[in-house]
Coordinates of C-alpha atoms and ligand atoms in Angstrom, one line a residue:
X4 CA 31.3 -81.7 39.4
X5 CA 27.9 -81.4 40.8
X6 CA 27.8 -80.2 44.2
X7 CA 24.4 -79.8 46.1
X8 CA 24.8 -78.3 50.0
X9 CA 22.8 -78.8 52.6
X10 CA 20.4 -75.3 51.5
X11 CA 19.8 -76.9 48.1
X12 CA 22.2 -75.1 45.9
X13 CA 23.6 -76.8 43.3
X14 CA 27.1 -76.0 42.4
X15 CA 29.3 -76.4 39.1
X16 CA 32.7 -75.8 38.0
X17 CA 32.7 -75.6 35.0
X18 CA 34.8 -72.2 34.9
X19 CA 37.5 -73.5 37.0
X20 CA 37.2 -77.2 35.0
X21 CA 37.4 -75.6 31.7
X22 CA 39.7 -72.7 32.0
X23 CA 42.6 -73.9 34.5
X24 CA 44.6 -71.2 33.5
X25 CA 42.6 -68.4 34.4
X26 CA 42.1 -68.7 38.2
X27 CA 43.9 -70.1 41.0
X28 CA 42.2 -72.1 43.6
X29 CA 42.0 -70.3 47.1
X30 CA 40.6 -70.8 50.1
X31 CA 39.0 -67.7 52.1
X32 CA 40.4 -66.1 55.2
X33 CA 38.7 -67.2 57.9
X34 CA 36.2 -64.9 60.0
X35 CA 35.9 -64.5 63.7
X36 CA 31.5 -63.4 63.2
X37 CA 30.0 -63.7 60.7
X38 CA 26.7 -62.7 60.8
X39 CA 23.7 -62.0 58.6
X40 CA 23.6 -58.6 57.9
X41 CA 20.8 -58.2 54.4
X42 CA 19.9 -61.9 52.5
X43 CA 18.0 -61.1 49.6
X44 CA 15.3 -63.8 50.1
X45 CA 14.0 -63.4 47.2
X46 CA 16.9 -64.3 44.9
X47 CA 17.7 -67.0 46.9
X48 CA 14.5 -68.7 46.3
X49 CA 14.9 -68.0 42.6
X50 CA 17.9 -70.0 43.0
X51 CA 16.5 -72.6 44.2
X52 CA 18.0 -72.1 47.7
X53 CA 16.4 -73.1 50.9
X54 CA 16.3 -69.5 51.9
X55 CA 15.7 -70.6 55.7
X56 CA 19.0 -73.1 55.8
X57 CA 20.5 -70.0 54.3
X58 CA 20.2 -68.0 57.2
X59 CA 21.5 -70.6 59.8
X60 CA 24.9 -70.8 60.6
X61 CA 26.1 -73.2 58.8
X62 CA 24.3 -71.1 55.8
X63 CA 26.3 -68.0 56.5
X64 CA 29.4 -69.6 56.9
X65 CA 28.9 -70.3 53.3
X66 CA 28.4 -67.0 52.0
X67 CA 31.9 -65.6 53.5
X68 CA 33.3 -68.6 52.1
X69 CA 34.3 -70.2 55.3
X70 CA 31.4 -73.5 54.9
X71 CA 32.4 -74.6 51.3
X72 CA 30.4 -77.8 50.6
X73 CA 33.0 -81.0 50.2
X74 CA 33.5 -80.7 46.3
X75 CA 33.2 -76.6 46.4
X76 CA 36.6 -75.3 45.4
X77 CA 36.9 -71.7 45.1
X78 CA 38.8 -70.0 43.0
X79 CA 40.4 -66.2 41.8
X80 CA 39.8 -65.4 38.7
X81 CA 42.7 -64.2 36.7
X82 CA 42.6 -61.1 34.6
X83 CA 44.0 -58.0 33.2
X84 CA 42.8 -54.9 32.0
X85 CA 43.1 -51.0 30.9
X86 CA 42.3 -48.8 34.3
X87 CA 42.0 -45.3 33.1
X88 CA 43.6 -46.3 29.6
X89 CA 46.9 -47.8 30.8
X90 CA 47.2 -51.6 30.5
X91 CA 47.4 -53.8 33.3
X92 CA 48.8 -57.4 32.7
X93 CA 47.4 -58.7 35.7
X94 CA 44.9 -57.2 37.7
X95 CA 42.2 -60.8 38.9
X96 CA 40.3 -61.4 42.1
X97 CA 42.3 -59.3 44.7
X98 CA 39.4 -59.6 47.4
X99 CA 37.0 -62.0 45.9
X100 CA 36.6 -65.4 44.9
X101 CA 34.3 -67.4 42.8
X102 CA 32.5 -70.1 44.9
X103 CA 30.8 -71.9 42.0
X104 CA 28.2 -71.7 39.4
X105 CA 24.9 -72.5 40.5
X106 CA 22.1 -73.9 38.0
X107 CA 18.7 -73.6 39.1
X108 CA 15.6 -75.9 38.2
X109 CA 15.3 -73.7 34.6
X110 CA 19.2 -74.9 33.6
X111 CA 20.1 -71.1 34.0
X112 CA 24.0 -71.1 34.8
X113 CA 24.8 -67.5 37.1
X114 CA 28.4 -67.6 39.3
X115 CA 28.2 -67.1 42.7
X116 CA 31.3 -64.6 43.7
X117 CA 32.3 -63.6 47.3
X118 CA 33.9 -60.3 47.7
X119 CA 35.9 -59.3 50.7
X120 CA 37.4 -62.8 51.6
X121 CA 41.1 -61.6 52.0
X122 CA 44.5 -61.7 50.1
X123 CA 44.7 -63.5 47.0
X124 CA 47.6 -64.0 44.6
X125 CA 46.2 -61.2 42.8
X126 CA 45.8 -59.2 45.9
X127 CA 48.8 -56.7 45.0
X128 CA 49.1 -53.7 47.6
X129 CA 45.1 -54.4 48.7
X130 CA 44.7 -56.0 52.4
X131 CA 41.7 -58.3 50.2
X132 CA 38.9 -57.2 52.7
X133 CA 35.7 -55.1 52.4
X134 CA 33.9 -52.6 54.5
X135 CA 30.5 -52.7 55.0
X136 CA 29.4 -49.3 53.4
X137 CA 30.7 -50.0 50.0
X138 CA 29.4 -53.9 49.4
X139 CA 25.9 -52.3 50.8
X140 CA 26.3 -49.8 48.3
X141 CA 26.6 -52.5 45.9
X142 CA 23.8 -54.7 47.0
X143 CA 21.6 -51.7 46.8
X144 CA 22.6 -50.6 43.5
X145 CA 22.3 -53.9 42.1
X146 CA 18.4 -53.9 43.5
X147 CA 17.9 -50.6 42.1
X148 CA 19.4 -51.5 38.5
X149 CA 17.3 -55.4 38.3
X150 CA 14.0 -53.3 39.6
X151 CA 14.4 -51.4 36.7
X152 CA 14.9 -53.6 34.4
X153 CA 18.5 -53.1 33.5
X154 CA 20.9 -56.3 33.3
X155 CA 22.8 -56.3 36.5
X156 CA 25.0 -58.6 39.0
X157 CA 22.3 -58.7 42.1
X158 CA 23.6 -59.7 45.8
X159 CA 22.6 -62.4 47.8
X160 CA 23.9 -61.0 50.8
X161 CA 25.9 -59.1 53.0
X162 CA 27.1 -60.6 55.9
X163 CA 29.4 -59.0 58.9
X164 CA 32.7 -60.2 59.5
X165 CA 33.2 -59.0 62.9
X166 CA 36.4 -57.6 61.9
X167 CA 37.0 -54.1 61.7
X168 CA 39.2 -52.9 58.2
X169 CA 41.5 -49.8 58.1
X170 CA 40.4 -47.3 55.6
X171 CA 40.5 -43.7 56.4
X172 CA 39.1 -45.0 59.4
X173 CA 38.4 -48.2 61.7
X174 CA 35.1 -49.6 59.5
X175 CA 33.4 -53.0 60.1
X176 CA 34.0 -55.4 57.4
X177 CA 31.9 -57.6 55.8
X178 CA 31.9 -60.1 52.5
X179 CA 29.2 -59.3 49.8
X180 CA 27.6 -62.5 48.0
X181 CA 26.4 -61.9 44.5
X182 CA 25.1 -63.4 41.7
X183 CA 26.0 -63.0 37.9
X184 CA 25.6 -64.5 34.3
X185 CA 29.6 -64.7 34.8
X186 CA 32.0 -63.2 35.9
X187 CA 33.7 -63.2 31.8
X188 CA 35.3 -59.7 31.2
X189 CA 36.7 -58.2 28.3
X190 CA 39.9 -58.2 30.7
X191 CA 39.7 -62.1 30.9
X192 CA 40.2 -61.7 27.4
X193 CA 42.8 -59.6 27.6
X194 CA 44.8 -61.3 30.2
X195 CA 44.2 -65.0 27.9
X196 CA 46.1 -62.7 24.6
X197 CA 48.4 -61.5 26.7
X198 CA 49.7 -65.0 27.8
X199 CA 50.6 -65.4 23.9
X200 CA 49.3 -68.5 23.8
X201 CA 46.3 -68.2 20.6
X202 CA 44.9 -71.8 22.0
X203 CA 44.0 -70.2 25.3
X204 CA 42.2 -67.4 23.5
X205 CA 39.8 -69.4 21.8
X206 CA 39.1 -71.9 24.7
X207 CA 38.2 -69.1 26.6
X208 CA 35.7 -67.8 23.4
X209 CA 34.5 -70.9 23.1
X210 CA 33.4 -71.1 26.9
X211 CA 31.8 -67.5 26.4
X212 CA 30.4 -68.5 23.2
X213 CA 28.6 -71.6 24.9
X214 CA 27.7 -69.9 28.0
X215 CA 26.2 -66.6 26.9
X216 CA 25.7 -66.6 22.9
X217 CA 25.3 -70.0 22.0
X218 CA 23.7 -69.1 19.1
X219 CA 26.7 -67.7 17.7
X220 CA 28.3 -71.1 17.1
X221 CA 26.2 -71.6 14.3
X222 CA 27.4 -68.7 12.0
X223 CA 29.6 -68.7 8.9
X224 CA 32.1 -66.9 11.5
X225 CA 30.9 -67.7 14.6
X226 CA 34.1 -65.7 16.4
X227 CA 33.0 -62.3 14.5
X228 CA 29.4 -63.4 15.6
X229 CA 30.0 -63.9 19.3
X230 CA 32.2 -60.0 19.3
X231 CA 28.9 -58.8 16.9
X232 CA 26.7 -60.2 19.9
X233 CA 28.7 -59.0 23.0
X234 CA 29.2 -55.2 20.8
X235 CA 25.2 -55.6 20.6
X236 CA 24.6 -56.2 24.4
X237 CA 27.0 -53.8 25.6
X238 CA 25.5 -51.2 23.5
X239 CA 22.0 -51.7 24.9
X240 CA 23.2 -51.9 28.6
X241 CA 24.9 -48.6 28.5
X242 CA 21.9 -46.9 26.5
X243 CA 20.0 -48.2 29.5
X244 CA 22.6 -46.6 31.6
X245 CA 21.7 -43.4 30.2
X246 CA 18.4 -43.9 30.0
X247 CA 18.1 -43.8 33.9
X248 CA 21.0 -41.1 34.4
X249 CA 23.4 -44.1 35.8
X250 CA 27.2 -43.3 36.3
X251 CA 28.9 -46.6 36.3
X252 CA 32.4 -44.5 37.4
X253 CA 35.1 -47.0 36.6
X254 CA 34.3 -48.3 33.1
X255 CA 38.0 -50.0 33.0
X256 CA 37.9 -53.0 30.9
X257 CA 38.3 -55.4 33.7
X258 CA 34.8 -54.0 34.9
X259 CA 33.2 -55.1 31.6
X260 CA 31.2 -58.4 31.4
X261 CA 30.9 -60.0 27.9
X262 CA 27.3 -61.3 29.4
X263 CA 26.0 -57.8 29.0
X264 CA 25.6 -57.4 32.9
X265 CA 26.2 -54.3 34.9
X266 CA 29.4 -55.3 37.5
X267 CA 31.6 -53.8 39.7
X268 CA 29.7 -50.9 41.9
X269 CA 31.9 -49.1 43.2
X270 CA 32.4 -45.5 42.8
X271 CA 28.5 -45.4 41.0
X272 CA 25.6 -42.9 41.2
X273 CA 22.8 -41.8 39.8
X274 CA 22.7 -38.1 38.1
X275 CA 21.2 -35.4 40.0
X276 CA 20.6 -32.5 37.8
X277 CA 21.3 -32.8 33.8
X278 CA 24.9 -32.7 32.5
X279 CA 26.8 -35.0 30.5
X280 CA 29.9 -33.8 32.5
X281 CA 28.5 -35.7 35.4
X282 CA 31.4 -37.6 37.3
X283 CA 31.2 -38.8 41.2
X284 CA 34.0 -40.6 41.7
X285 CA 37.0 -38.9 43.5
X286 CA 39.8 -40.5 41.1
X287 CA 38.0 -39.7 37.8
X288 CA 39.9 -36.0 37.5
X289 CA 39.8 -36.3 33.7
X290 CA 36.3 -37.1 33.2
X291 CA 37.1 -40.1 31.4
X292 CA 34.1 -42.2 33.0
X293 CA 31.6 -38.9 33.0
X294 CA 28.2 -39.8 32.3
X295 CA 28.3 -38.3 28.3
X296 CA 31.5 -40.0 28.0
X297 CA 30.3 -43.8 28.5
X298 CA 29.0 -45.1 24.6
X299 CA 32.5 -43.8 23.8
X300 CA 34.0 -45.5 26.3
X301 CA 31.9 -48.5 25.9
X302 CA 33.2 -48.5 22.2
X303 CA 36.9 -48.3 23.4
X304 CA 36.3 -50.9 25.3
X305 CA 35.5 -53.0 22.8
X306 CA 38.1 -52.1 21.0
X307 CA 40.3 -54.2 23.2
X308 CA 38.1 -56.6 22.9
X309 CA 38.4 -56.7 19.1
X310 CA 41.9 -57.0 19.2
X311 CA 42.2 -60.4 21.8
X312 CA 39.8 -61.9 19.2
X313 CA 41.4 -60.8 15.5
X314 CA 43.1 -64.6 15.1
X315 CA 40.4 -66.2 15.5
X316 CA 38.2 -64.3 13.7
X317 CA 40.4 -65.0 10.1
X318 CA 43.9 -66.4 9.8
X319 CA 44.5 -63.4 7.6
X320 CA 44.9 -60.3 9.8
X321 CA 44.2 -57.8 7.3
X322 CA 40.5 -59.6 6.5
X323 CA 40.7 -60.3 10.3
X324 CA 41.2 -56.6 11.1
X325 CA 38.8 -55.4 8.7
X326 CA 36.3 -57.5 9.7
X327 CA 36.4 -56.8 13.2
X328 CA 36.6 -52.8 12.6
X329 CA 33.5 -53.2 10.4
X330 CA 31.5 -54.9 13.8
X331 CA 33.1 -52.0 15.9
X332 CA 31.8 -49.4 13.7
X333 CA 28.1 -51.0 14.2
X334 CA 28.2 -50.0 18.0
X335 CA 27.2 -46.5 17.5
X336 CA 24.7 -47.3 15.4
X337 CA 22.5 -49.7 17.8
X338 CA 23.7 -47.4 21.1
X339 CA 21.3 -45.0 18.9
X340 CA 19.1 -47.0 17.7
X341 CA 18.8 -48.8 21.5
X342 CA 19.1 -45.1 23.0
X343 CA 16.7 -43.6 20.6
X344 CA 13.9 -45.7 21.1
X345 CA 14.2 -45.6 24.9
X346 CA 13.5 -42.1 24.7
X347 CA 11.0 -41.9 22.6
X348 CA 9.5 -44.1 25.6
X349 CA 10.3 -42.0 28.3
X350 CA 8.6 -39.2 26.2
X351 CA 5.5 -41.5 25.2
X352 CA 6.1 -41.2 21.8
X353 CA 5.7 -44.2 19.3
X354 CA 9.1 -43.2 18.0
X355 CA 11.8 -40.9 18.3
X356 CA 11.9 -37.1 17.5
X357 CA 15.8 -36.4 17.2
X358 CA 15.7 -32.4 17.3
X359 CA 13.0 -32.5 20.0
X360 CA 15.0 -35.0 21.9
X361 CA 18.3 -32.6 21.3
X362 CA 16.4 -29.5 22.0
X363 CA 15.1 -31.1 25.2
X364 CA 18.4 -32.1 26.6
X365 CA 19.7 -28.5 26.2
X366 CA 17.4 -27.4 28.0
X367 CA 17.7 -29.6 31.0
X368 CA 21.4 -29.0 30.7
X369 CA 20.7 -25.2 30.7
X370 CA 18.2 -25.2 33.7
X371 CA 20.0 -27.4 35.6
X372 CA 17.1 -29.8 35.4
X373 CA 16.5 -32.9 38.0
X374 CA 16.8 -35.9 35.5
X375 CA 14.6 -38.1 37.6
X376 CA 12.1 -35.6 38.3
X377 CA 11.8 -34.1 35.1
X378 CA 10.7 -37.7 33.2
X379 CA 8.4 -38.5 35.6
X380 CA 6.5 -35.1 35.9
X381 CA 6.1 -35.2 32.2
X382 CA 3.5 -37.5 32.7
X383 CA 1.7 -35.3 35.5
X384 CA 2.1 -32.6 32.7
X385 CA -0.3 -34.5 30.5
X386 CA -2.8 -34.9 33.1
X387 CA -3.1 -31.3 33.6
X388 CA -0.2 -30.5 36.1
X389 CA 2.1 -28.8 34.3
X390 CA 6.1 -29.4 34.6
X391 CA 6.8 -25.8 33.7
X392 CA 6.8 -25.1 37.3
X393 CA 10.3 -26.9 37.4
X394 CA 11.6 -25.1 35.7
X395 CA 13.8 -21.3 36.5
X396 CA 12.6 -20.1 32.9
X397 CA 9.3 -21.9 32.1
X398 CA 8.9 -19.9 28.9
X399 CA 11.3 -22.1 27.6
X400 CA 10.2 -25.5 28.2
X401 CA 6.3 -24.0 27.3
X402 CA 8.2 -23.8 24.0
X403 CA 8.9 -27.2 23.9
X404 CA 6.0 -28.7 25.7
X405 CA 3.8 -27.7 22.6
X406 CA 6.0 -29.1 19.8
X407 CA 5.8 -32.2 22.2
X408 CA 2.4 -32.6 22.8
X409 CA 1.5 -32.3 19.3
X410 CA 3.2 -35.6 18.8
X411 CA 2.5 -37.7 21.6
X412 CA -0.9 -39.9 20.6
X413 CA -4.5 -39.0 21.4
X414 CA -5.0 -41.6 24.2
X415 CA -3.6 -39.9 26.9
X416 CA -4.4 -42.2 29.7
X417 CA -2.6 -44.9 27.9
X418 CA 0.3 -42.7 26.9
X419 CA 0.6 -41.7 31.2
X420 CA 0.8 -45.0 31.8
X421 CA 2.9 -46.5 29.5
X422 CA 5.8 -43.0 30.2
X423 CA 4.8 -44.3 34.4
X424 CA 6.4 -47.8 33.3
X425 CA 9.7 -46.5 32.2
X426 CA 10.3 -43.4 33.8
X427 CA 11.4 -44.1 37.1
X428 CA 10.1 -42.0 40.4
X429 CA 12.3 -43.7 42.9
X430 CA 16.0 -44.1 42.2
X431 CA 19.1 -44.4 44.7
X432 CA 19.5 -40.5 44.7
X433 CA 22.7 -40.1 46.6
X434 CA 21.8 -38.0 49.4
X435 CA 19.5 -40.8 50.3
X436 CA 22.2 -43.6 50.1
X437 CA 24.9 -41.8 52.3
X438 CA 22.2 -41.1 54.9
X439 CA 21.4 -44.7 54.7
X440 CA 25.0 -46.1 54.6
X441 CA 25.9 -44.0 56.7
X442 CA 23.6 -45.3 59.5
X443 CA 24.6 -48.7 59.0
X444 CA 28.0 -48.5 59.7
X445 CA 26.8 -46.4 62.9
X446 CA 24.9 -49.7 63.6
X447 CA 21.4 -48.9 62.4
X448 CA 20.1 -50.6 59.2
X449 CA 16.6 -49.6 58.9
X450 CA 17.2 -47.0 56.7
X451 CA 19.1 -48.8 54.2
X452 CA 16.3 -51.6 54.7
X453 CA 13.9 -49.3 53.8
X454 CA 16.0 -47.9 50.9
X455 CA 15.7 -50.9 49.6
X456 CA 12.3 -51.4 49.2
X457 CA 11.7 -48.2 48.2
X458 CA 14.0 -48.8 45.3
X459 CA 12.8 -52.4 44.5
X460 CA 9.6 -51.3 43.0
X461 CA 10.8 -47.6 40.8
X462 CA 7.7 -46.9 39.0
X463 CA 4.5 -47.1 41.5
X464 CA 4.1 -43.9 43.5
X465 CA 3.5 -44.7 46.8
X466 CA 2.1 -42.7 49.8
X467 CA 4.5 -41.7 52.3
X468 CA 7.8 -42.2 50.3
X469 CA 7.7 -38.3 49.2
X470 CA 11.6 -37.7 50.7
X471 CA 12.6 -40.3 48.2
X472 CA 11.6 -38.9 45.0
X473 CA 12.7 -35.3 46.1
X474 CA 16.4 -34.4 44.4
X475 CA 18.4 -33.4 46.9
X476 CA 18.2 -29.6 48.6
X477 CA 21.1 -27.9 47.5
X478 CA 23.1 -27.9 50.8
X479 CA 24.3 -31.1 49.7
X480 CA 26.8 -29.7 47.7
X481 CA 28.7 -32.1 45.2
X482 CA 28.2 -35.6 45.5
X483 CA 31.7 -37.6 45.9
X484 CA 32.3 -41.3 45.8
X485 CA 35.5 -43.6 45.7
X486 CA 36.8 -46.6 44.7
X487 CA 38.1 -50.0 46.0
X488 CA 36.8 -49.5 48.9
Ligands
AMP516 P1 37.9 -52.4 40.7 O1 38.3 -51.6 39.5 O2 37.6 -51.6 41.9 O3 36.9 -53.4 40.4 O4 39.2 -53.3 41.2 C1 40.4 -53.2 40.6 C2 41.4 -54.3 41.1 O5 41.8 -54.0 42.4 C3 40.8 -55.7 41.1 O6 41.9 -56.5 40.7 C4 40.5 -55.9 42.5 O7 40.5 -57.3 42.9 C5 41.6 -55.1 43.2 N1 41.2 -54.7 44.6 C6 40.4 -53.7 44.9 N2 40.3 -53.5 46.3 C7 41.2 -54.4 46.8 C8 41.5 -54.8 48.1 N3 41.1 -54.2 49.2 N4 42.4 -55.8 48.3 C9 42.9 -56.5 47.2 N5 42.6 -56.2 46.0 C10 41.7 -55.2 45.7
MG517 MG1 36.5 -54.7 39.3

C-alpha cells in the first residue's frame, strides 16, 4: 500500500502487511478540538510534508488520528515486556497507535505513531488518553536529545484535544505525533517467543533485519549478526546517555528500540549535580533505572533479547546459547570503548585517560558538581577562566586540572572548540521544564516555545539565555517525575 494525503505524506504498511500478528487495527477516539498546539515545521518538511496543509484542519485532524487518508489503517502494536524485572505477556499500544510508515524522497522508512488516541485492546486499567504536560515533555526531550546529536524518536506535534483527562487533577489532553526508525522493541520480540510459535520469531527478525541492519543478511549467521548489531547500537546510545547526564527512567524492555533510538519519555531528566545514584522518577524506589545503573541494565536488556533469538541463531541450543552469550559479553566492551572515547572528547583529549577520567568523576561526585556546567567551563578554563571557582574545595580540582592540562594538545584554540562541540551549555535542566510545562497547561506556551529553541541549538552560547545554562538554586529541592502519565 502506498498512500499519499492531501499534505504530501506518503504512507506504508508494511509493519501491519508483514507482521499481522503483532497489532490489531484500531481506529482512534474521536475528538471534540483539536487544535494545533507545537508542529515541528521543520521535521515535517524533512518529511516531505506540506508543512502548511499540515496545519489546516483537515491537517490536524490527521495527527490525532481522526483524518486517516482512504488506505491509512491504523494499528496497535502488540507487545510484551519486563517492567521493573517482572515479565509482562502483553503489555502493546494502550494509548497509541501507529498511523503508517512514511518514506520520504531519500527512501528513509520512519513510523508515524500517535499517542493519546484512547482505549485499545491493549489498554488494560489505562483510560488510553494523554495530558498535555507529559507529551510536551516528550516533544521537548526529543528536540533536546536530536540537537544533540543522540538517536531519538522526535515529535511532529502536539495537538489539544479539547478534552480534559483525570489525573491527580482535571488536565487538558492532547495526542503527541512522533516520528521513529520503528517502533521494533526488544518487547515485540518478546511477545513474538512468547506466542510459541518459532515461525513468528524469525518473520519478525527478518523484518528488523531488512528494515534497520540490512547488512546483516549477508553474514555466515546473519541472526547472531543482526543481535551483534542491535547489542552494538544500544551500547552506543546509552554511552551517549551518559555522556550528556540523561536519565531515561523506565528502561523496561518494552521501552527498548532494536533501531537504536531513544523512546518512550516519560519519567526522563537530565542530571543536575554528579551521582550515579541519580533517579527522578517517583516509582523507581529501588534505583533500578538510576543513571549508573543503565549499561547494566542496557545489557540485561539484551539479555532478553538474546534469549527470543537463540533458535534461530543455531538449531543446536547449546552452540546457540554459547554463541549468543559470547555477543552479550561484547556489550561492555564497546559501552567502554563508545563511553571512553566520548570523554576523552568532552575533555579535548585525542584519547582517553582512564585514572584521570576516574579520579575526575570522584571528584564531581564528592563536590556535588553541576554535570552540565562543569564540561562546559572546562573549556573557559583553558582560556584563562578558571573552573576551580566551582568548586567548594578548589585545591582539589587544581590537582587535577594540572595532570589534565598536561595532556590536552598545544593548540588550544582548536582544542576550546572542538570540547564547545560536544559539551553541551544548554540542556532541558528540570527546573526550567516544570516552569515551562507548567505554564502551558495554565494556558501560556511561550515559555515552553522558547525552551525549545533554546534547546535546539546546545552548543552556541548565546546572549540573553544566561537562566538557561544556570543549574538550578537549591530551593528546588529534589527533582520528581512520574510515569504513564
Ligand atoms: P510505558 O512504560 O509508560 O511506556 O507504558 C507501559 C504500558 O502502559 C504500555 O503498554 C502503554 O501503552 C500503557 N499505558 C500507559 N499509559 C496508559 C493509559 N493512560 N492508557 C492506556 N494504556 C496506557
Ligand atoms: Mg512504553
Amino acid at each position: 500500500m502506498s498512500v499519499v494525503t492531501g499534505s504530501q505524506l506518503e504512507f506504508d504498511d508494511s509493519y501491519a502487511r508483514e507482521l499481522p500478528r503483532l497489532s490489531q487495527p484500531w481506529i482512534a477516539a474521536s475528538v471534540p478540538a483539536p487544535t494545533l498546539l507545537m508542529f515541528n515545521e521543520e521535521l515535517a518538511t524533512e518529511l516531505g510534508a506540506d508543512a502548511e496543509a499540515l496545519r489546516e484542519p483537515p491537517g490536524v485532524a490527521l495527527l490525532v488520528g481522526n483524518g486517516s487518508p482512504d488506505g491509512v489503517r491504523p494499528v496497535a502494536q502488540a507487545y510484551a515486556g519486563h517492567q521493573f524485572g517482572a515479565y509482562v505477556p502483553r503489555l502493546g499500544d494502550g494509548r497509541a497507535l501507529l498511523l503508517g510508515e512514511l518514506v520520504d524522497g531519500g527512501g528513509r522508512r520512519r513510523d508515524l505513531h500517535l499517542k493519546g488516541t484512547g482505549r485499545t485492546p491493549f489498554a488494560r486499567g489505562g483510560d488510553g488518553k494523554a495530558a498535555v504536560g507529559p507529551m510536551l515533555r516528550e516533544y521537548l526531550m526529543g528536540e533536546a536529545m536530536h540537537a544533540l546529536g543522540i538517536p531519538t524518536s522526535r515529535a511532529l506535534a502536539v495537538v489539544t484535544t479539547g478534552e480534559e483527562v483525570m489525573r491527580d487533577t482535571m488536565l487538558p489532553g492532547a495526542v503527541l505525533a512522533r516520528v521513529a526508525a520503528s517502533h521494533l522493541r526488544v518487547g515485540t520480540f518478546q511477545y513474538a517467543a512468547t506466542s510459541g510459535d518459532p515461525a513468528l520469531v524469525r518473520k519478525l527478525a527478518d523484518y528488523a533485519m531488512a528494515r534497520h541492519y540490512p547488512d546483516a543478511a549477508e553474514a555466515a549467521n546473519p541472526y547472531l549478526e543482526f543481535y551483534r548489531c542491535v547489542i552494538d547500537t544500544q551500547a552506543s546510545l546509552v554511552a551517549r546517555w551518559m555522556l550528556v547526564g540523561f536519565v531515561h527512567g523506565v528502561m523496561n524492555t518494552d521501552n527498548m528500540t532494536i533501531s537504536g533510538e531513544t523512546i518512550d519519555y516519560g519519567p526522563c531528566a537530565f542530571m543536575d549535580t554528579f551521582d550515579p545514584a541519580t533517579v527522578f522518577s517517583s516509582i523507581d524506589h529501588g534505583g533500578r533505572y538510576a543513571y549508573g545503573n543503565q549499561p547494566r541494565i542496557a545489557q540485561w536488556n539484551l539479555a532478553r533479547l538474546g534469549e527470543t533469538l537463540v533458535p534461530l541463531i543455531d538449531g543446536n541450543t547449546d552452540a546457540a546459547v554459547e554463541a549468543a552469550t559470547d555477543a552479550l559479553t561484547s556489550f561492555a566492551e564497546r559501552y567502554e570503548g563508545y563511553w571512553a572515547s566520548g570523554m576523552a572528547a568532552k575533555l579535548g583529549l585525542d584519547a582517553p585517560d582512564q585514572p584521570l577520567i576516574r579520579d575526575l568523576l570522584a571528584l564531581l561526585h564528592a563536590q556535588r558538581m553541576d554535570f552540565t556546567q562543569f564540561f562546559r567551563a572546562l573549556s573557559s578554563h583553558l582560556q584563562g577562566r578558571p573552573a576551580r571557582s566551582l568548586f567548594t574545595e578548589p585545591e582539589a580540582f587544581d590537582a587535577w586540572a594540572a595532570r589534565w592540562q598536561a595532556l590536552v594538545p598545544r593548540d588550544r584554540n582548536a582544542v576550546t572548540a572542538a570540547m564547545d562541540r560536544v559539551n553541551p551549555i544548554y540542556i532541558p535542566r528540570n527546573h526550567r521544564v516544570e516552569e515551562a510545562l507548567t505554564a502551558a497547561t495554565d494556558g501560556d506556551i511561550a515559555p515552553f516555545r522558547r525552551l525549545v529553541e533554546v534547546v535546539a541549538r546546545p552548543f552556541i552560547q548565546r546572549p540573553g539565555l544566561e537562566r538557561y545554562a544556570e543549574p538550578a538554586p537549591a530551593s528546588c529541592g529534589p527533582y520528581v517525575t512520574y510515569c504513564g502519565t
